[in-house]
PDB file of C-alpha atoms in Angstrom:
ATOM      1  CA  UNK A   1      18.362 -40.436  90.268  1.00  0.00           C
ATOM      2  CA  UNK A   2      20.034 -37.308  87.580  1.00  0.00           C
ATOM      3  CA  UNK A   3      23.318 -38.362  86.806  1.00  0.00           C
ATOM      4  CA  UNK A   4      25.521 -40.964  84.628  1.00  0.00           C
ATOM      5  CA  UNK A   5      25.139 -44.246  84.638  1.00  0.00           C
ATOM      6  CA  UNK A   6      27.873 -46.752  83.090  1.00  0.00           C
ATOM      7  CA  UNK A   7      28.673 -50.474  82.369  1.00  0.00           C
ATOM      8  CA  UNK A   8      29.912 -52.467  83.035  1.00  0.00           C
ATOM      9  CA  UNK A   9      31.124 -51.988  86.567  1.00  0.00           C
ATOM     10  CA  UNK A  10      33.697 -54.160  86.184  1.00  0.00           C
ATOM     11  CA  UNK A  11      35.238 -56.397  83.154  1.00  0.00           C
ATOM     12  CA  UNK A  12      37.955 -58.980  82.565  1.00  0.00           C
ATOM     13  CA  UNK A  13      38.762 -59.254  78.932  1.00  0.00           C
ATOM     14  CA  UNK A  14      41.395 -60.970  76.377  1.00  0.00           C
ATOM     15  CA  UNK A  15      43.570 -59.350  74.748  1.00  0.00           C
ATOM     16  CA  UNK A  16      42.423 -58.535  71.404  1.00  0.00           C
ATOM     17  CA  UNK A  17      38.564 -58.961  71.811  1.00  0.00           C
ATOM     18  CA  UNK A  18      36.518 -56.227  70.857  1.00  0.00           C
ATOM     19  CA  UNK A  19      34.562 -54.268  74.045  1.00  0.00           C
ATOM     20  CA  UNK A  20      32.193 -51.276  74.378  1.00  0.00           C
ATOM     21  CA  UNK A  21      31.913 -49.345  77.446  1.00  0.00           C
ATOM     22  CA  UNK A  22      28.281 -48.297  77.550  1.00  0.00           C
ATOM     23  CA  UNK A  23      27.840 -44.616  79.477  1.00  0.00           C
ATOM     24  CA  UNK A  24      24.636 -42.609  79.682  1.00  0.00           C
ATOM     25  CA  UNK A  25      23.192 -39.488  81.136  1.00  0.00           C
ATOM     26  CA  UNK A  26      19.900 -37.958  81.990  1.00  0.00           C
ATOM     27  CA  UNK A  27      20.450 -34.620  83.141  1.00  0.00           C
ATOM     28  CA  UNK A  28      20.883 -33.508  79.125  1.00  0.00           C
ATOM     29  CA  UNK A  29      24.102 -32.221  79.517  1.00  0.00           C
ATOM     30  CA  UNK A  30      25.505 -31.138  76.110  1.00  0.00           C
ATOM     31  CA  UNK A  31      29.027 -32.500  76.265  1.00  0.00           C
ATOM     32  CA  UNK A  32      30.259 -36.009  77.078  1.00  0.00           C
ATOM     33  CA  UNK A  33      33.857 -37.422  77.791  1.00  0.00           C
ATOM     34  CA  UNK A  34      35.739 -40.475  78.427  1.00  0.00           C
ATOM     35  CA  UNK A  35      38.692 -40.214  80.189  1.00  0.00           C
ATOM     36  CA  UNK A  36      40.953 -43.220  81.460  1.00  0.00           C
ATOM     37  CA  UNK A  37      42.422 -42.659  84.997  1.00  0.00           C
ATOM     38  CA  UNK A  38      45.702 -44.876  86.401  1.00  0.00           C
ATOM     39  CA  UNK A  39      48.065 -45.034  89.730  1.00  0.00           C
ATOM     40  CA  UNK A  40      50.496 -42.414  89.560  1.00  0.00           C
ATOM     41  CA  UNK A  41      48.700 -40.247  86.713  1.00  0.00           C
ATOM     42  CA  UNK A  42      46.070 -37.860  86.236  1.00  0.00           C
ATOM     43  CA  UNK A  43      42.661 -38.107  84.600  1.00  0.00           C
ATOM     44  CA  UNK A  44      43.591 -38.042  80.815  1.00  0.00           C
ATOM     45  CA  UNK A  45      40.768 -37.275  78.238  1.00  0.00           C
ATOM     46  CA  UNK A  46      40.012 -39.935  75.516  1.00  0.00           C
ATOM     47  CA  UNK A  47      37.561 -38.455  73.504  1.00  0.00           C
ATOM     48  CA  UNK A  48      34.628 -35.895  73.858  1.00  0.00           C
ATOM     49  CA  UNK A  49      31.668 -34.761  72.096  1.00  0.00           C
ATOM     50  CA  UNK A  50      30.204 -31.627  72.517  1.00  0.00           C
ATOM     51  CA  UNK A  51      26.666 -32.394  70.741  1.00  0.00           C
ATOM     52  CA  UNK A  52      25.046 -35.197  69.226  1.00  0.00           C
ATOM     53  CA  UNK A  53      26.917 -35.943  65.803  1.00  0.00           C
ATOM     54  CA  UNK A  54      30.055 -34.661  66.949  1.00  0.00           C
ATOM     55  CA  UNK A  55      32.874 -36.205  68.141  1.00  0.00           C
ATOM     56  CA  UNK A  56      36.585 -35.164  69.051  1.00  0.00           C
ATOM     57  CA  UNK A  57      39.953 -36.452  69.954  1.00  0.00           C
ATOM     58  CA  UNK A  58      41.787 -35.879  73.562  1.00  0.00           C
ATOM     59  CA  UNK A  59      44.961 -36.569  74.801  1.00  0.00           C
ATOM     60  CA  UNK A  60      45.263 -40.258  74.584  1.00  0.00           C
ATOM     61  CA  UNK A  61      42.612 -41.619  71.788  1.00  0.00           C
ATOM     62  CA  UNK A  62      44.605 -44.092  69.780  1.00  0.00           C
ATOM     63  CA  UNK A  63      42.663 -47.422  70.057  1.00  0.00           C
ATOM     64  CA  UNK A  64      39.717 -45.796  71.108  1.00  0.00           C
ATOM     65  CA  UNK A  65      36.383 -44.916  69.171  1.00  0.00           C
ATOM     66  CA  UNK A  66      33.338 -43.204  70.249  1.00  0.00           C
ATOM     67  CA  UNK A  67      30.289 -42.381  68.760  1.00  0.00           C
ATOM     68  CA  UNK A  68      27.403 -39.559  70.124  1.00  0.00           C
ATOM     69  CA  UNK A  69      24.103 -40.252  68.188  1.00  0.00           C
ATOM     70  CA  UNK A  70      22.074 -38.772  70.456  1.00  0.00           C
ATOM     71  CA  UNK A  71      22.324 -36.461  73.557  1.00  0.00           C
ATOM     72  CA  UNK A  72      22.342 -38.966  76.152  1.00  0.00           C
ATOM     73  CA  UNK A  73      24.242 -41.834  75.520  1.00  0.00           C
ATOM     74  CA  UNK A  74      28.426 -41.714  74.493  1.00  0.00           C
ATOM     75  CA  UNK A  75      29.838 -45.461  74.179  1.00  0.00           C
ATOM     76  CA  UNK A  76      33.577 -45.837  74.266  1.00  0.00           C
ATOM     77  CA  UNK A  77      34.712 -49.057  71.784  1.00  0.00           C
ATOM     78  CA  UNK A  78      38.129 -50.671  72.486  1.00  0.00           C
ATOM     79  CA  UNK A  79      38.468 -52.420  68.625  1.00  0.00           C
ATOM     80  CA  UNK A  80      41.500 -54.711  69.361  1.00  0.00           C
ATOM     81  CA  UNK A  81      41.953 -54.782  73.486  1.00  0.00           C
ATOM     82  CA  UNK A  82      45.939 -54.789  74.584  1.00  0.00           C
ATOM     83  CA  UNK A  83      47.080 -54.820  77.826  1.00  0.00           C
ATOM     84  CA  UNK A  84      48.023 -51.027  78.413  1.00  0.00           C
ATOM     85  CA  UNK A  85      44.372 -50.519  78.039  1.00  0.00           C
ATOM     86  CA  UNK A  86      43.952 -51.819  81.246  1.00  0.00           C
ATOM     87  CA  UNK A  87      42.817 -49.156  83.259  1.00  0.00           C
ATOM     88  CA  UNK A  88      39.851 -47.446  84.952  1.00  0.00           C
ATOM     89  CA  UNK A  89      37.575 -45.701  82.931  1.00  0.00           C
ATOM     90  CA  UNK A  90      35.180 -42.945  83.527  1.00  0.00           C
ATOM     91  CA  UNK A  91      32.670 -40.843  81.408  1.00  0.00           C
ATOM     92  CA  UNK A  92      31.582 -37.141  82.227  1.00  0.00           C
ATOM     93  CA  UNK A  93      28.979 -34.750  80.765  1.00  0.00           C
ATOM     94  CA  UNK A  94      29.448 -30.821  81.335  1.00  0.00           C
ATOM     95  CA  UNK A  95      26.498 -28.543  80.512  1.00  0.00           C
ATOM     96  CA  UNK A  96      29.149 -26.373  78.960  1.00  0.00           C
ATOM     97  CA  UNK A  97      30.755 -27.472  75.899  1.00  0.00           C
ATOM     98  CA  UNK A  98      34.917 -28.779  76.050  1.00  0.00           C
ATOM     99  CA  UNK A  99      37.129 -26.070  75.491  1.00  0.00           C
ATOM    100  CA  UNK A 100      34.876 -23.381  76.921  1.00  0.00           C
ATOM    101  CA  UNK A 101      35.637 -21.018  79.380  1.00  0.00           C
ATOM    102  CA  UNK A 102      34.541 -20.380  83.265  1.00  0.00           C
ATOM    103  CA  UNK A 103      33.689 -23.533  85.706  1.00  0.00           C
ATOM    104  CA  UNK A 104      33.089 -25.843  83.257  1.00  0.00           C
ATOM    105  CA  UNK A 105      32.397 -28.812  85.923  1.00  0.00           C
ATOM    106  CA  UNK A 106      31.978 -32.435  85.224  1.00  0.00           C
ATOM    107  CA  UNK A 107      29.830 -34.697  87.069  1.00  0.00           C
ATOM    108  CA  UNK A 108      30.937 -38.599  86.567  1.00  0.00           C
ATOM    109  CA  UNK A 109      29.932 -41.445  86.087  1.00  0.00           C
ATOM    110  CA  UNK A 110      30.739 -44.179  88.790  1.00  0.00           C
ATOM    111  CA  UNK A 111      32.953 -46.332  86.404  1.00  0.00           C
ATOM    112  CA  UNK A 112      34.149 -49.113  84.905  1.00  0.00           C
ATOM    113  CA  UNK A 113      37.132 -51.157  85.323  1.00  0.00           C
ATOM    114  CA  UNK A 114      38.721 -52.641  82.860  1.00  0.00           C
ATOM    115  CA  UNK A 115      41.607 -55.638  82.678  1.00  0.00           C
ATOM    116  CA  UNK A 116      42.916 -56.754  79.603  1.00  0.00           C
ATOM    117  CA  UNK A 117      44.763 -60.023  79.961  1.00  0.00           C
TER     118      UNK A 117
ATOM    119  CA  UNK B   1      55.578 -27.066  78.652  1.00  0.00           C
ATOM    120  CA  UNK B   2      52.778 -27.804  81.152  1.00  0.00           C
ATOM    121  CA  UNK B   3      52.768 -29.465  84.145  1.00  0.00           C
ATOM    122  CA  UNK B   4      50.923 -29.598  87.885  1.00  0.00           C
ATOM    123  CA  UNK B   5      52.243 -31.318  91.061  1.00  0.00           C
ATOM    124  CA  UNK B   6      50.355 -32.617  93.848  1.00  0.00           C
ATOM    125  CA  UNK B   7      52.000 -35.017  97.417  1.00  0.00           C
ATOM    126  CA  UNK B   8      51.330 -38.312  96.467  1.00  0.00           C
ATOM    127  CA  UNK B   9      49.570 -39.067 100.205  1.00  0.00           C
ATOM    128  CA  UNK B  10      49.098 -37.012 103.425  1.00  0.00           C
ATOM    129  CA  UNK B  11      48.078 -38.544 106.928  1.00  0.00           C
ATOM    130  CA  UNK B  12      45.546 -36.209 109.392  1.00  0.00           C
ATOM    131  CA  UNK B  13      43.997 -36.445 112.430  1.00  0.00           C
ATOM    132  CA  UNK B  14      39.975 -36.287 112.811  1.00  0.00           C
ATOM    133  CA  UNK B  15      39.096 -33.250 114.157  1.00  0.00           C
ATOM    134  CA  UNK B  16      42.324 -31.310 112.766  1.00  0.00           C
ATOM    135  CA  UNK B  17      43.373 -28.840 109.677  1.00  0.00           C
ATOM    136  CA  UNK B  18      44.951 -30.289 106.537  1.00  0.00           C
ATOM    137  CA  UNK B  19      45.894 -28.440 103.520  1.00  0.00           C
ATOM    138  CA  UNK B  20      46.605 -29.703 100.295  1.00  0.00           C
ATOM    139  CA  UNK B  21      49.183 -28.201  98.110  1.00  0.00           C
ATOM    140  CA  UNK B  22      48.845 -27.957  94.140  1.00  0.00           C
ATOM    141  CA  UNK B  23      51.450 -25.878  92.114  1.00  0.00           C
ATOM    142  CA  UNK B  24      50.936 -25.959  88.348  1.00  0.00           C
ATOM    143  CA  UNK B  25      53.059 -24.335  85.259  1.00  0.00           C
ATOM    144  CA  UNK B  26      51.272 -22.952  81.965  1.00  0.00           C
ATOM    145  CA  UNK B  27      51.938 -20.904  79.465  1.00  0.00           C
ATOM    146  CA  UNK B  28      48.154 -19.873  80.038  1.00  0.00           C
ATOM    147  CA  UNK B  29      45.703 -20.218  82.732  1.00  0.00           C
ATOM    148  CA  UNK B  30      41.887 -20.016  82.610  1.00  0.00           C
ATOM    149  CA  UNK B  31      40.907 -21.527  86.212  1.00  0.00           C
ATOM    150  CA  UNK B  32      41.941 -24.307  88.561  1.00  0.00           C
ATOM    151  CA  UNK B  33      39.398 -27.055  90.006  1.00  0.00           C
ATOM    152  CA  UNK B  34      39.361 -29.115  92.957  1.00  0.00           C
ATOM    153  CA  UNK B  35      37.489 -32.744  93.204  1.00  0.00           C
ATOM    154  CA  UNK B  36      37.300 -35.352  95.518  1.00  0.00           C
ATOM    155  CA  UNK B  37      37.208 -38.793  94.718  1.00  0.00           C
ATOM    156  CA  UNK B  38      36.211 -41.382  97.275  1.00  0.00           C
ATOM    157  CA  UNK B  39      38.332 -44.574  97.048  1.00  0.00           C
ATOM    158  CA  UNK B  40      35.947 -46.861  94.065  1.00  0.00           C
ATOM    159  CA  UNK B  41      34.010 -43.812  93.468  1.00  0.00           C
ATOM    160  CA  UNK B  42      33.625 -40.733  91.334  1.00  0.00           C
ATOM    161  CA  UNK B  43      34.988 -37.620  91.192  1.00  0.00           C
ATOM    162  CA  UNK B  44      33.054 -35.108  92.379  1.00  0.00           C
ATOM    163  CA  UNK B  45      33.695 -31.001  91.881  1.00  0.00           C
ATOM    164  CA  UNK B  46      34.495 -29.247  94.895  1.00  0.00           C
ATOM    165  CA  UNK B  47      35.655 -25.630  94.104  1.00  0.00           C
ATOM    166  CA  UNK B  48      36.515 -23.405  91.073  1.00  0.00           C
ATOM    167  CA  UNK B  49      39.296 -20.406  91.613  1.00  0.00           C
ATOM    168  CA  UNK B  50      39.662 -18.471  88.515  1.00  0.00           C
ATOM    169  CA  UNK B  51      40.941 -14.889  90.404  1.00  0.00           C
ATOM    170  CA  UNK B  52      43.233 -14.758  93.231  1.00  0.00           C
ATOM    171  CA  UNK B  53      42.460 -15.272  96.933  1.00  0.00           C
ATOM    172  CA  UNK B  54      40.549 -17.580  99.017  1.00  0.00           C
ATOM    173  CA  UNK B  55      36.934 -19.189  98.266  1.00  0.00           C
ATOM    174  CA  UNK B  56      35.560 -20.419 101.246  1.00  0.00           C
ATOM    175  CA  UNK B  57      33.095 -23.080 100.868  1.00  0.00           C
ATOM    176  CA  UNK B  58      31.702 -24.409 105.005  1.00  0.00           C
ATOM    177  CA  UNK B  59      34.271 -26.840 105.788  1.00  0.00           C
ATOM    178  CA  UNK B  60      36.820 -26.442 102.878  1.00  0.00           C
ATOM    179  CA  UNK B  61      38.334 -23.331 101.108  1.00  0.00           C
ATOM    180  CA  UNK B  62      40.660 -23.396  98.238  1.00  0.00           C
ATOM    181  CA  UNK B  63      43.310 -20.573  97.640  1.00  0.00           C
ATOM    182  CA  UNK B  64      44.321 -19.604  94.370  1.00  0.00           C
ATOM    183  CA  UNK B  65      48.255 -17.210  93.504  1.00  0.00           C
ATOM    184  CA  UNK B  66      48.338 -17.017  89.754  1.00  0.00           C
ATOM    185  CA  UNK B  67      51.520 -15.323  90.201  1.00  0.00           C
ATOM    186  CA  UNK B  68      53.403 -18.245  91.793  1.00  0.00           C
ATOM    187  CA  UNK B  69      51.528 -20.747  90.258  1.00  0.00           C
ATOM    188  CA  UNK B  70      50.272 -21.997  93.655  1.00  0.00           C
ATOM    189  CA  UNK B  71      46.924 -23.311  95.217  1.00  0.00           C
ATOM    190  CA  UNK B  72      45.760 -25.229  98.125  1.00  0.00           C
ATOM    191  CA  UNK B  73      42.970 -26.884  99.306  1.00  0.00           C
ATOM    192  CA  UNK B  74      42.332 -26.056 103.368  1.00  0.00           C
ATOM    193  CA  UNK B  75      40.171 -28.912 105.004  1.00  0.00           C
ATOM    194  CA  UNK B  76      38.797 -27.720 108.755  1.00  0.00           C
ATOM    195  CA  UNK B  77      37.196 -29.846 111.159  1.00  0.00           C
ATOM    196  CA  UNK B  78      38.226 -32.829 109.624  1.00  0.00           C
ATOM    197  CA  UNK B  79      35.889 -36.022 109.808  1.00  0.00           C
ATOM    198  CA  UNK B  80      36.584 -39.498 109.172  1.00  0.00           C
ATOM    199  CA  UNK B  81      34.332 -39.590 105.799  1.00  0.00           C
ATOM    200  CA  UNK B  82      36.699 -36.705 104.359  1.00  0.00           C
ATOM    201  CA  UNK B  83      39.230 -39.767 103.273  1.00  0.00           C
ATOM    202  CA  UNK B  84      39.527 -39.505  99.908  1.00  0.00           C
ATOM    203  CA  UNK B  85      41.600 -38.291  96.910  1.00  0.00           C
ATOM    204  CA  UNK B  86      41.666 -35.258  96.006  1.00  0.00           C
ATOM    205  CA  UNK B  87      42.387 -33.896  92.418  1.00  0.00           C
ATOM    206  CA  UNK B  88      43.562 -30.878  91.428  1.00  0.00           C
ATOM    207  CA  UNK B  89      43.499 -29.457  87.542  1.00  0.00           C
ATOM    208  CA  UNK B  90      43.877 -26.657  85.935  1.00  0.00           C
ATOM    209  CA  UNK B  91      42.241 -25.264  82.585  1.00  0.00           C
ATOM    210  CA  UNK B  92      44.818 -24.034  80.052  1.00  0.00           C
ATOM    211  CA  UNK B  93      44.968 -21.413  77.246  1.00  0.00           C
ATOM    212  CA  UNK B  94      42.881 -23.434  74.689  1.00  0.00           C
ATOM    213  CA  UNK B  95      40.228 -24.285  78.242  1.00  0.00           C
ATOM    214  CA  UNK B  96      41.488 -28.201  78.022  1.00  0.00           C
ATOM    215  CA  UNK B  97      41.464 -29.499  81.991  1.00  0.00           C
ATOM    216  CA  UNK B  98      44.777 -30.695  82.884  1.00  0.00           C
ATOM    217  CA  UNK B  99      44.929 -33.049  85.158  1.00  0.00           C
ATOM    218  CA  UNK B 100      47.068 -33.716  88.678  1.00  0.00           C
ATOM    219  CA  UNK B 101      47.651 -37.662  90.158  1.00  0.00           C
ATOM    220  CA  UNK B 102      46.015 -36.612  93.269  1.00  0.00           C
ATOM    221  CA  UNK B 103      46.066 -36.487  96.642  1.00  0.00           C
ATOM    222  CA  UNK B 104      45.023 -39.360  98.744  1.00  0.00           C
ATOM    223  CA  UNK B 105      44.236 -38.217 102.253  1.00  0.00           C
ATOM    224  CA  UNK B 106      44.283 -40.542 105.447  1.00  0.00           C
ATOM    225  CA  UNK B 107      42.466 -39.559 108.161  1.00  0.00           C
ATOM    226  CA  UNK B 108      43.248 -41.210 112.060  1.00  0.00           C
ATOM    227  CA  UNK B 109      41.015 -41.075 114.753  1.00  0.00           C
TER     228      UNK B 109
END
């Protein structure tokens, strides 16, 4: 089935341990995002990449790293996990790069729920 | 500065008409998008206005007034499986999405 897969589903972590959300796609979409979503607040973009080798920052990104070595898979790295990164997290690809105009539409993965304790 | 407003929650009945409000201020627009989001789920892309007026798409239309900053999200015919969130965003001047809290939408039988 085309579309994004992630992992884990679901993950209950200590704060300061190290974690990588895994997220890849198969319908070789050129861009890629992570974006964390909580109650009360919109989507808010992490990071994207817009090709393989390329990375960029979004709105919230401190904490976060990502890395794009090839077209289909994006992993998000939490390097020292704190308790505000508790959240819900969700990667997207576009066909159209970030920043470009006209329906740029996402399609997301299903994803992954973090808790840092 | 930028911002876009969405209710919080909004209660329908199966069978009936609910619309969703979205007003947004930007210095510069370039589109606003409509998903839904099932409760544990993804969001998925429902509709794109980038002009004014009303894009009909079967069972839901969304309605776009650049001037007053304004769009909504018209739901006919409404069925039990159209509970959900629903997220609006618009695309500013330099194309980055921003993003509303949503909509979650209760639907009675």
């Amino acid at each position: 089935i085309a579309g994004i897969t992630q992992a884990p589903t679901s993950q209950i972590l200590a704060a300061g341990r190290r974690m990588t959300l895994r997220c890849t796609q198969d319908m070789r979409h050129n861009a890629m995002y992570w974006y964390r979503q909580d109650l009360g607040l919109g989507l808010r973009l992490i990071h994207y990449s817009n090709t393989a080798g390329t990375t960029g920052k979004g709105e919230v990104p401190d904490g976060y790293s990502v890395s794009r070595a090839n077209t289909d898979d994006f992993p998000l790295t939490l390097a020292s996990a704190v308790p505000s990164q508790t959240s819900v997290y969700f990667c997207a690809s576009s066909d159209s790069p970030h920043g470009a105009s006209g329906a740029n539409v996402l399609t997301f993965g299903a994803g992954s729920r973090l808790t840092v304790l | 500065g930028q911002n876009i407003d969405q209710p919080t929650e909004m209660t329908a009945t199966e069978g009936a008409i609910v619309q969703i409000n979205c007003t947004y201020q930007t210095s510069g627009f370039n589109g606003l998008f409509w998903y839904q989001q099932h409760a544990g789920e993804a969001p998925t892309f429902l509709s794109y206005n980038v002009l004014d007026g009303l894009e009909e798409k079967g069972r839901f239309s969304s309605f776009l007034s650049r001037s007053k900053g304004y769009s909504y999200l018209l739901l006919k015919e409404l069925q039990m499986k159209d509970s959900a969130s629903y997220l609006c965003a618009f695309m500013d001047s330099n194309y980055q999405l921003i993003w509303g809290a949503g909509t979650k939408l209760i639907i009675k039988p």
